[in-house]
Coordinates of N, CA and C in Angstrom, one line a residue:
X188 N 125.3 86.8 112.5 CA 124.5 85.7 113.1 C 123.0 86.1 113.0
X189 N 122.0 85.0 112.4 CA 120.7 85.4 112.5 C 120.1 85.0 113.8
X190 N 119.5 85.9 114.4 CA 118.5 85.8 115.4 C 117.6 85.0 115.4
X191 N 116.9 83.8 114.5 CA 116.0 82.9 113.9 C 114.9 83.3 114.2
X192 N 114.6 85.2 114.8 CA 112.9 85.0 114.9 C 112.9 85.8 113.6
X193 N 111.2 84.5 113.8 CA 110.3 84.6 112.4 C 109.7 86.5 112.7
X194 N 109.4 86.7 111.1 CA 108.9 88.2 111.4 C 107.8 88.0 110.3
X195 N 106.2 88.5 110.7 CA 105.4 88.5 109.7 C 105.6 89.1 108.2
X196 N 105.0 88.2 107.2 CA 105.6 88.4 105.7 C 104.0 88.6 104.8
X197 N 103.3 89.6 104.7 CA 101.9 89.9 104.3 C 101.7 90.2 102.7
X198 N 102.9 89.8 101.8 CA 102.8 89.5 100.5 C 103.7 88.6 100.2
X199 N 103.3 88.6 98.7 CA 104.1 87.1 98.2 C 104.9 88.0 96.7
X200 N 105.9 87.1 96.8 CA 107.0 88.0 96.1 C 106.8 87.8 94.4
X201 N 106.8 88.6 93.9 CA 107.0 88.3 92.3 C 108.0 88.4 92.0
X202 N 109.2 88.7 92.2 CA 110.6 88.8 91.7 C 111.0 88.5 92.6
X203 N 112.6 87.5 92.4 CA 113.2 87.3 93.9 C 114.3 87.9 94.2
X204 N 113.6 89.5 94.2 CA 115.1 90.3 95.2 C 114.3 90.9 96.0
X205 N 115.6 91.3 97.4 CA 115.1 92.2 98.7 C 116.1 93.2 98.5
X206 N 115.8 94.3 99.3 CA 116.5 95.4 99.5 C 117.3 95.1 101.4
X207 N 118.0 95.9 101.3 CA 119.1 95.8 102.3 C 119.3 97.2 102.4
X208 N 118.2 98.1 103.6 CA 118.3 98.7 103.6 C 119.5 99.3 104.1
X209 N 120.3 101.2 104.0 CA 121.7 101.3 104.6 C 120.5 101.8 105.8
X210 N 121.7 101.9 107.3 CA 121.4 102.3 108.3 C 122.9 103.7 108.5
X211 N 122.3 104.0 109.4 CA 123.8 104.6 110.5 C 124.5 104.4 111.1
X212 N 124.5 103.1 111.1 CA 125.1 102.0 112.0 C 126.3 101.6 111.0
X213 N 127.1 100.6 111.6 CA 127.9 100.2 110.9 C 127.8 99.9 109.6
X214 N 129.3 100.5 108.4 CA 128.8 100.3 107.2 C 128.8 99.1 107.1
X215 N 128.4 98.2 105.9 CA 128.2 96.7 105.3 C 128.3 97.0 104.0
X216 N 129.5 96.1 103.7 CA 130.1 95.9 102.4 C 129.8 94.6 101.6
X217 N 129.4 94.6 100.0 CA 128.9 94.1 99.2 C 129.0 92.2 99.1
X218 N 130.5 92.5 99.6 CA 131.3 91.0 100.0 C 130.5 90.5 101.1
X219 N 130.9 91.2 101.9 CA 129.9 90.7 103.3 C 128.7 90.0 103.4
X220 N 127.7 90.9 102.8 CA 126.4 90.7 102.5 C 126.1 89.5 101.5
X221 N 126.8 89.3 100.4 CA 127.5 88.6 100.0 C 127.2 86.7 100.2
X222 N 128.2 86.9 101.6 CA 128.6 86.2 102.0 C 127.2 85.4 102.8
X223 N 126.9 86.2 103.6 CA 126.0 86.2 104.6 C 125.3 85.7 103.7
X224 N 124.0 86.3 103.0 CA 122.5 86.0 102.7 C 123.1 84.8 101.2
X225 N 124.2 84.1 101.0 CA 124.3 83.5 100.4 C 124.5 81.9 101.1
X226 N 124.4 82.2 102.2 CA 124.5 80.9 103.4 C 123.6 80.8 103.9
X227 N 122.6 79.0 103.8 CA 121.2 78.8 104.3 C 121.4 78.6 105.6
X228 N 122.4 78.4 105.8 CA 122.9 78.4 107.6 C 122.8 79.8 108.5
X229 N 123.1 80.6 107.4 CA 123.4 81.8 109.1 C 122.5 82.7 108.2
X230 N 121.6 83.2 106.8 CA 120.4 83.9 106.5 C 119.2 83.0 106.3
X231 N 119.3 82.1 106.2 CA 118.1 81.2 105.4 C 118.1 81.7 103.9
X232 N 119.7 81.7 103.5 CA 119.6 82.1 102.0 C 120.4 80.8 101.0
X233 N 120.6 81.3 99.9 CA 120.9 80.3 98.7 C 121.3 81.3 97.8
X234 N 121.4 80.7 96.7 CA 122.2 81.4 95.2 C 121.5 82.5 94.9
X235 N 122.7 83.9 94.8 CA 122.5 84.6 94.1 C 122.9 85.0 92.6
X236 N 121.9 85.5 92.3 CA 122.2 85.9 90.7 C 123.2 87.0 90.7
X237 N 123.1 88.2 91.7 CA 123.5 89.5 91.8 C 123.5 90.5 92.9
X238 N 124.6 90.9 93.2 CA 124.2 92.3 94.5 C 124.7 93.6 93.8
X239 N 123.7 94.5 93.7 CA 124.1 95.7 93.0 C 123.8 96.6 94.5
X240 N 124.5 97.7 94.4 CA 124.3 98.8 95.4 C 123.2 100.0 94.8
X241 N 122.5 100.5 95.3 CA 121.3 101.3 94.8 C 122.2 102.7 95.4
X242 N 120.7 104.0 95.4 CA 120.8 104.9 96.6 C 120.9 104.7 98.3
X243 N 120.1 104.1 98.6 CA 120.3 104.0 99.7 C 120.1 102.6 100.4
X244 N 120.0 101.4 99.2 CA 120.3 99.7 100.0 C 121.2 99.6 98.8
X245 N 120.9 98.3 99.2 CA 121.9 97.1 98.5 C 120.6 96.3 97.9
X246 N 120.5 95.8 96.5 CA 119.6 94.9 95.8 C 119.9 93.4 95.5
X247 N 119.4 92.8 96.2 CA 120.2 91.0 96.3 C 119.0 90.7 95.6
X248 N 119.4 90.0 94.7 CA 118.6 88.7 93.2 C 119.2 87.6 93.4
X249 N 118.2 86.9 94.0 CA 118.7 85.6 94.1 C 118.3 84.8 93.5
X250 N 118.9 83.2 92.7 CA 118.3 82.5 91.7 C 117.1 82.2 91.8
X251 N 116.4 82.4 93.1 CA 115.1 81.2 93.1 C 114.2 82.2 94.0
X252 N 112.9 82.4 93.8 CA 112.0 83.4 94.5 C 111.6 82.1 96.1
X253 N 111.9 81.2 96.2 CA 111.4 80.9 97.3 C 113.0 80.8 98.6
X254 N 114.0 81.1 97.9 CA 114.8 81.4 98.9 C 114.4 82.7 99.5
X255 N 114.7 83.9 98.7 CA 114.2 85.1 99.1 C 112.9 85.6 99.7
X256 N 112.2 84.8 99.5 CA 110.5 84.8 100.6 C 111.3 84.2 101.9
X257 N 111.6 83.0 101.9 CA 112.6 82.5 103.3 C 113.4 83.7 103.8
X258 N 113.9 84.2 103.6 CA 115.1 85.4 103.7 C 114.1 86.3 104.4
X259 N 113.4 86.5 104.0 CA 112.0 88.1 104.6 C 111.3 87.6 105.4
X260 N 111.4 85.8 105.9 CA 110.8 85.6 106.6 C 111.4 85.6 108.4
X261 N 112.7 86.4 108.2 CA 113.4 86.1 109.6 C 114.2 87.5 109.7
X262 N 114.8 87.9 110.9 CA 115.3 89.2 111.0 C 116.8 89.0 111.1
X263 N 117.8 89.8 110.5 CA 119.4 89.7 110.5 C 119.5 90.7 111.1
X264 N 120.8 90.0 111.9 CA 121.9 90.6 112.9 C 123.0 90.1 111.8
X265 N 124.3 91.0 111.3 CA 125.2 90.6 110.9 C 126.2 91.8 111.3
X266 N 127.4 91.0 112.2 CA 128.4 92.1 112.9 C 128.0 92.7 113.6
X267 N 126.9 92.4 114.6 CA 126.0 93.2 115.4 C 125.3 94.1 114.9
X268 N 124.9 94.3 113.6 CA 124.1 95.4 113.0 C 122.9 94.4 112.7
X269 N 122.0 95.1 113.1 CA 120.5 95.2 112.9 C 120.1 95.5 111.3
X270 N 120.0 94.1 110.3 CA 119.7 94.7 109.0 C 118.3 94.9 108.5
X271 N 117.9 96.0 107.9 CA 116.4 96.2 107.5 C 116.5 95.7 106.2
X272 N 115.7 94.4 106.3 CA 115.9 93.9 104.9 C 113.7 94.0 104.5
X273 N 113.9 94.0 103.1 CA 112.3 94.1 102.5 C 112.6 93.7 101.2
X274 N 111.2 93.9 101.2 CA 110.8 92.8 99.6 C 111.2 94.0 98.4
X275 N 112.0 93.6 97.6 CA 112.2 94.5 96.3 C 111.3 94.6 95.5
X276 N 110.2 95.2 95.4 CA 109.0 95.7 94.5 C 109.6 96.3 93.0
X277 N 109.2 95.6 91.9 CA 108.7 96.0 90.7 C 108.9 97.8 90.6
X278 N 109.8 98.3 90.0 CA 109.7 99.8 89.8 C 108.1 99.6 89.0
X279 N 108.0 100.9 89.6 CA 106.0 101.5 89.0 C 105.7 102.4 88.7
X280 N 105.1 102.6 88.0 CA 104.8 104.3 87.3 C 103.4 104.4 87.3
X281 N 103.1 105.6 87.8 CA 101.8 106.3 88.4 C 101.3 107.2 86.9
X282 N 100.2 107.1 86.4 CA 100.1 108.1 85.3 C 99.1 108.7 85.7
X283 N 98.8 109.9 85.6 CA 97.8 110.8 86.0 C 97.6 111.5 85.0
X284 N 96.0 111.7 84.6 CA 95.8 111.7 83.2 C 94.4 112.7 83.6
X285 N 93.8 113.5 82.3 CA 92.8 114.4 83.1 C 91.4 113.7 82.6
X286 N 91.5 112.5 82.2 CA 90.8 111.5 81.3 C 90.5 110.1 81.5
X287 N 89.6 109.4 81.5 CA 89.7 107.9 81.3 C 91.1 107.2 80.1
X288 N 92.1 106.7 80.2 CA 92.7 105.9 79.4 C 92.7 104.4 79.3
X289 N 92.4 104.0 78.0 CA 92.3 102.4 78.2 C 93.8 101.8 78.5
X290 N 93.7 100.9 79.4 CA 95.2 100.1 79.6 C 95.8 99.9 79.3
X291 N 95.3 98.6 77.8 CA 95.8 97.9 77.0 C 96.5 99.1 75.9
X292 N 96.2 100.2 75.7 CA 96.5 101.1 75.1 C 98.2 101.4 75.8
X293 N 97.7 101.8 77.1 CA 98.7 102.2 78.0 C 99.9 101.8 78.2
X294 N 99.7 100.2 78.2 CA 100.5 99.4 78.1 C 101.7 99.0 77.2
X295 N 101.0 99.2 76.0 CA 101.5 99.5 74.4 C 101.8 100.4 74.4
X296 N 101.9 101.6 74.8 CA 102.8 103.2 74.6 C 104.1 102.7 75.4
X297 N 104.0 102.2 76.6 CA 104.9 101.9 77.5 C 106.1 100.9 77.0
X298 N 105.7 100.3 76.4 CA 105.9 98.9 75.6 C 107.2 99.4 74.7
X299 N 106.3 100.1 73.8 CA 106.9 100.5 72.4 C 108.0 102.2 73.0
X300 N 108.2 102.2 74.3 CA 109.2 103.7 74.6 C 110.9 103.0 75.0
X301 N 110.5 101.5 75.3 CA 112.2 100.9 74.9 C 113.1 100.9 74.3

């Protein structure tokens, strides 16, 4: 059951997945979750593409980036568990270099290591 309170949301999503983070609380299983944030009724959610299980959440892709902004816009209770849900950020790579490097260069090494 969602709680319906709104919780502040201070970016805007480029890709539409959130993480689900694990707690110590009761487990939550993939069906479940599933089930839940795939109903605009009880997450403020809609179609997903995918739930994969990570290290330590669960990664929900949902078809459309404006369900998933709705979804981070409100706090879950599911089974009485308190779920820490967040925006799924773009993996990123930090390069530290002892030098100025041009980007576009950067970009193109990165590019071509596929």
């Amino acid at each position: 059951v969602n709680t319906g309170t709104l919780c502040p949301n201070e970016y805007l999503l480029e890709i539409p997945s959130i993480e689900v983070v694990r707690t110590g609380e009761q487990p939550v299983n993939t069906d479940t979750l599933k089930k839940y944030f795939s109903s605009n009724k009880k997450s403020h959610g809609g179609k997903i593409a995918s739930v994969t299980e990570d290290d330590d959440c669960f990664v929900i892709n949902f078809e459309d980036i404006d369900v998933a902004q709705e979804v981070l816009s409100y706090t879950h209770v599911l089974d009485g568990t308190q779920l820490q849900v967040r925006h799924r950020k773009r993996p990123t790579v930090e390069v530290l270099t002892g030098q100025s490097i041009d980007e576009d260069r950067l970009r193109m090494y990165f590019k071509n290591k596929r």
